[in-house]
């Protein structure tokens, strides 16, 4: 039976395939100026990071929605959950310009009310998904693991690596596969950050490197989806 995890993954892979087609089209067009090819390669890298980050955020929210349908008592979740949602909500509110608050008082008040309902009244079905899935930094392995741990999914990367297909290609055990994915993702985000913080850049990752990056996130996204399916099955 298809789940919300599958729907999110399908949207994710559609976007990855579009990026892959873009890379291949750029690679086949030898008439483009080198500067244009560099800009296109860097743009794809930034887009890939953004697509992956949104994918993880959506899967975090889907996981929590699925879990509270099974157990909706705050005691079934990590003790830090309620307080973290409270603090994050206030932090996000503190970053909002006064003009924006004045123009959206009703929306701001509703968000605050949902936070009070969740953190104070412990109504876990309150609409705080965006806060739960809020990442302060790039969606590197540690940041991703922290988001999932908040909702009771421990070591999501190790769990994702405990699959036959992953072990066959990146094993021989989940721990080694995890080291592989963590290393590759950290390298990717290091390159992503260099692009984002450079005003002028004279180079980019080659098309083969970018294709490998896309394929990495494709297979890792698949592994995450399957790990979350197993998580919900265990939680019941």
Protein backbone atom coordinates (compact mmCIF):
# COMPACT_ATOMS: atom_id res chain seq x y z
CA UNK A 1 0.00 0.00 0.00
CA UNK A 2 1.34 3.41 -0.96
CA UNK A 3 2.01 5.81 1.88
CA UNK A 4 2.69 9.52 2.27
CA UNK A 5 6.37 8.59 2.37
CA UNK A 6 6.04 7.20 -1.15
CA UNK A 7 4.25 10.29 -2.47
CA UNK A 8 6.98 12.55 -1.08
CA UNK A 9 9.68 10.30 -2.53
CA UNK A 10 8.00 10.29 -5.95
CA UNK A 11 7.95 14.09 -6.06
CA UNK A 12 11.58 14.11 -4.95
CA UNK A 13 12.75 11.71 -7.64
CA UNK A 14 10.83 13.66 -10.29
CA UNK A 15 12.83 16.76 -9.38
CA UNK A 16 16.10 14.80 -9.33
CA UNK A 17 15.41 13.41 -12.80
CA UNK A 18 14.76 16.94 -14.07
CA UNK A 19 18.12 18.04 -12.68
CA UNK A 20 19.84 15.07 -14.27
CA UNK A 21 18.34 15.94 -17.66
CA UNK A 22 19.55 19.51 -17.24
CA UNK A 23 23.09 18.34 -16.52
CA UNK A 24 23.11 16.06 -19.55
CA UNK A 25 21.77 18.80 -21.83
CA UNK A 26 24.47 21.19 -20.64
CA UNK A 27 27.13 18.54 -21.14
CA UNK A 28 26.02 17.84 -24.71
CA UNK A 29 25.94 21.52 -25.69
CA UNK A 30 29.59 22.19 -26.41
CA UNK A 31 28.82 25.62 -27.93
CA UNK A 32 28.05 27.20 -24.57
CA UNK A 33 30.69 29.52 -23.13
CA UNK A 34 32.74 28.06 -20.27
CA UNK A 35 31.38 30.71 -17.89
CA UNK A 36 27.81 29.67 -18.73
CA UNK A 37 28.62 26.00 -18.17
CA UNK A 38 30.25 26.82 -14.82
CA UNK A 39 27.25 28.90 -13.72
CA UNK A 40 24.85 26.14 -14.78
CA UNK A 41 26.84 23.49 -12.91
CA UNK A 42 26.91 25.55 -9.75
CA UNK A 43 23.21 26.33 -10.04
CA UNK A 44 22.42 22.62 -10.25
CA UNK A 45 24.50 21.95 -7.13
CA UNK A 46 22.59 24.61 -5.18
CA UNK A 47 19.26 23.29 -6.46
CA UNK A 48 20.18 19.74 -5.52
CA UNK A 49 20.94 20.82 -1.95
CA UNK A 50 17.62 22.69 -1.73
CA UNK A 51 15.64 19.75 -3.14
CA UNK A 52 17.23 17.33 -0.68
CA UNK A 53 16.65 19.64 2.27
CA UNK A 54 12.97 20.04 1.40
CA UNK A 55 12.66 16.27 0.93
CA UNK A 56 13.97 15.63 4.43
CA UNK A 57 11.73 18.30 5.94
CA UNK A 58 8.68 16.76 4.28
CA UNK A 59 9.63 13.27 5.45
CA UNK A 60 10.14 14.51 9.02
CA UNK A 61 6.65 16.03 9.02
CA UNK A 62 5.14 12.91 7.44
CA UNK A 63 6.82 10.69 10.02
CA UNK A 64 5.46 12.70 12.93
CA UNK A 65 1.96 12.76 11.44
CA UNK A 66 2.06 8.99 11.02
CA UNK A 67 3.37 8.45 14.56
CA UNK A 68 0.76 10.58 16.32
CA UNK A 69 -1.96 8.63 14.53
CA UNK A 70 -0.67 5.62 16.44
CA UNK A 71 0.36 7.21 19.75
CA UNK A 72 -0.68 10.75 20.62
CA UNK A 73 0.54 10.99 24.18
CA UNK A 74 3.51 13.32 24.78
CA UNK A 75 5.09 10.71 27.05
CA UNK A 76 5.60 8.47 23.99
CA UNK A 77 8.08 10.98 22.52
CA UNK A 78 11.44 12.43 23.55
CA UNK A 79 11.16 14.83 26.54
CA UNK A 80 12.78 17.66 24.55
CA UNK A 81 10.07 17.72 21.87
CA UNK A 82 7.61 20.08 23.57
CA UNK A 83 10.25 22.53 24.75
CA UNK A 84 12.11 22.50 21.44
CA UNK A 85 8.95 23.34 19.51
CA UNK A 86 8.25 26.16 21.97
CA UNK A 87 11.76 27.61 21.67
CA UNK A 88 11.91 27.26 17.90
CA UNK A 89 8.55 28.95 17.48
CA UNK A 90 9.63 31.92 19.57
CA UNK A 91 12.95 32.05 17.73
CA UNK A 92 11.22 32.14 14.35
CA UNK A 93 8.83 34.79 15.62
CA UNK A 94 11.73 36.91 16.90
CA UNK A 95 13.22 36.88 13.39
CA UNK A 96 10.01 38.23 11.85
CA UNK A 97 10.02 41.92 10.96
CA UNK A 98 7.45 44.04 12.80
CA UNK A 99 5.97 45.20 9.50
CA UNK A 100 5.40 41.59 8.49
CA UNK A 101 3.75 40.86 11.84
CA UNK A 102 1.51 43.93 11.52
CA UNK A 103 0.40 42.83 8.05
CA UNK A 104 -0.24 39.24 9.12
CA UNK A 105 -1.47 39.46 12.68
CA UNK A 106 -4.12 36.78 12.20
CA UNK A 107 -1.64 34.28 10.73
CA UNK A 108 0.99 35.00 13.42
CA UNK A 109 -1.59 34.64 16.20
CA UNK A 110 -2.79 31.31 14.78
CA UNK A 111 0.76 29.97 14.65
CA UNK A 112 1.36 31.05 18.23
CA UNK A 113 -1.91 29.48 19.35
CA UNK A 114 -0.90 26.20 17.68
CA UNK A 115 2.42 26.33 19.52
CA UNK A 116 0.68 26.89 22.87
CA UNK A 117 -1.71 24.03 22.08
CA UNK A 118 1.21 21.73 21.30
CA UNK A 119 3.82 22.65 23.90
CA UNK A 120 1.63 23.73 26.81
CA UNK A 121 -1.61 21.78 26.34
CA UNK A 122 0.21 18.80 24.80
CA UNK A 123 -2.18 18.44 21.87
CA UNK A 124 0.20 16.67 19.50
CA UNK A 125 -2.10 17.05 16.49
CA UNK A 126 -1.56 20.83 16.58
CA UNK A 127 -0.23 22.34 13.36
CA UNK A 128 3.47 22.74 14.21
CA UNK A 129 5.00 20.58 11.49
CA UNK A 130 7.03 23.45 10.01
CA UNK A 131 8.58 24.08 13.42
CA UNK A 132 9.39 20.42 14.05
CA UNK A 133 11.08 20.16 10.65
CA UNK A 134 12.88 23.51 10.93
CA UNK A 135 16.61 23.22 10.22
CA UNK A 136 18.94 26.03 11.26
CA UNK A 137 21.82 24.80 9.13
CA UNK A 138 22.43 22.88 5.90
CA UNK A 139 20.82 19.44 5.89
CA UNK A 140 24.10 17.70 6.58
CA UNK A 141 24.04 14.30 8.31
CA UNK A 142 24.14 15.67 11.87
CA UNK A 143 21.38 18.21 11.20
CA UNK A 144 19.18 15.61 9.55
CA UNK A 145 19.72 13.11 12.37
CA UNK A 146 18.84 15.80 14.92
CA UNK A 147 15.47 16.52 13.28
CA UNK A 148 14.49 12.86 13.23
CA UNK A 149 15.77 12.22 16.75
CA UNK A 150 13.49 14.98 18.04
CA UNK A 151 10.46 12.89 17.01
CA UNK A 152 11.88 9.63 18.34
CA UNK A 153 13.66 8.25 15.27
CA UNK A 154 17.16 7.43 16.48
CA UNK A 155 20.13 7.25 14.11
CA UNK A 156 18.04 7.47 10.96
CA UNK A 157 21.12 7.20 8.73
CA UNK A 158 22.22 3.90 10.26
CA UNK A 159 18.66 2.62 9.94
CA UNK A 160 18.56 3.69 6.28
CA UNK A 161 21.80 1.83 5.64
CA UNK A 162 20.42 -1.40 7.06
CA UNK A 163 18.92 -2.53 3.75
CA UNK A 164 20.02 -5.29 1.37
CA UNK A 165 20.51 -3.02 -1.63
CA UNK A 166 22.57 -0.55 0.41
CA UNK A 167 24.69 -3.27 1.99
CA UNK A 168 25.26 -4.93 -1.37
CA UNK A 169 26.70 -1.74 -2.86
CA UNK A 170 28.06 0.19 0.12
CA UNK A 171 28.48 -2.41 2.92
CA UNK A 172 29.51 -4.88 4.14
CA UNK A 173 27.65 -3.68 7.24
CA UNK A 174 25.35 -0.76 8.12
CA UNK A 175 28.11 1.06 10.00
CA UNK A 176 30.44 1.07 6.98
CA UNK A 177 27.62 2.10 4.67
CA UNK A 178 26.77 4.96 7.04
CA UNK A 179 30.38 6.16 6.97
CA UNK A 180 30.26 6.16 3.17
CA UNK A 181 27.08 8.22 2.94
CA UNK A 182 28.11 10.64 5.69
CA UNK A 183 31.46 11.25 4.02
CA UNK A 184 29.92 11.80 0.58
CA UNK A 185 27.21 14.12 1.89
CA UNK A 186 29.66 16.17 3.93
CA UNK A 187 31.84 16.56 0.84
CA UNK A 188 28.83 17.63 -1.21
CA UNK A 189 27.71 20.26 1.29
CA UNK A 190 31.25 21.58 1.56
CA UNK A 191 31.22 22.20 -2.20
CA UNK A 192 27.70 23.63 -1.95
CA UNK A 193 28.78 26.11 0.72
CA UNK A 194 31.82 27.19 -1.28
CA UNK A 195 29.52 28.03 -4.20
CA UNK A 196 26.98 29.83 -2.02
CA UNK A 197 29.58 32.03 -0.34
CA UNK A 198 31.69 32.90 -3.38
CA UNK A 199 30.77 36.12 -5.19
CA UNK A 200 32.92 35.16 -8.12
CA UNK A 201 33.75 31.61 -9.06
CA UNK A 202 35.88 30.29 -11.87
CA UNK A 203 35.08 26.62 -11.60
CA UNK A 204 32.38 24.15 -10.72
CA UNK A 205 32.04 20.43 -10.20
CA UNK A 206 32.27 18.54 -13.48
CA UNK A 207 29.17 17.05 -15.02
CA UNK A 208 30.21 13.53 -13.99
CA UNK A 209 30.63 14.66 -10.39
CA UNK A 210 27.23 16.36 -10.40
CA UNK A 211 25.60 13.27 -11.90
CA UNK A 212 27.17 11.18 -9.14
CA UNK A 213 25.85 13.64 -6.55
CA UNK A 214 22.33 13.33 -7.94
CA UNK A 215 22.54 9.55 -7.98
CA UNK A 216 23.84 9.59 -4.38
CA UNK A 217 20.85 11.57 -3.17
CA UNK A 218 18.52 9.42 -5.26
CA UNK A 219 19.62 6.18 -3.57
CA UNK A 220 19.90 7.79 -0.13
CA UNK A 221 16.41 9.26 -0.45
CA UNK A 222 15.14 5.79 -1.31
CA UNK A 223 16.88 4.34 1.75
CA UNK A 224 15.43 7.03 4.03
CA UNK A 225 11.92 6.40 2.76
CA UNK A 226 12.22 2.68 3.45
CA UNK A 227 13.71 3.27 6.88
CA UNK A 228 10.75 5.47 7.81
CA UNK A 229 8.32 2.82 6.64
CA UNK A 230 10.02 0.35 8.96
CA UNK A 231 9.99 2.88 11.78
CA UNK A 232 6.22 3.26 11.61
CA UNK A 233 5.75 -0.51 11.50
CA UNK A 234 7.86 -0.87 14.67
CA UNK A 235 6.04 1.98 16.38
CA UNK A 236 2.64 0.32 16.18
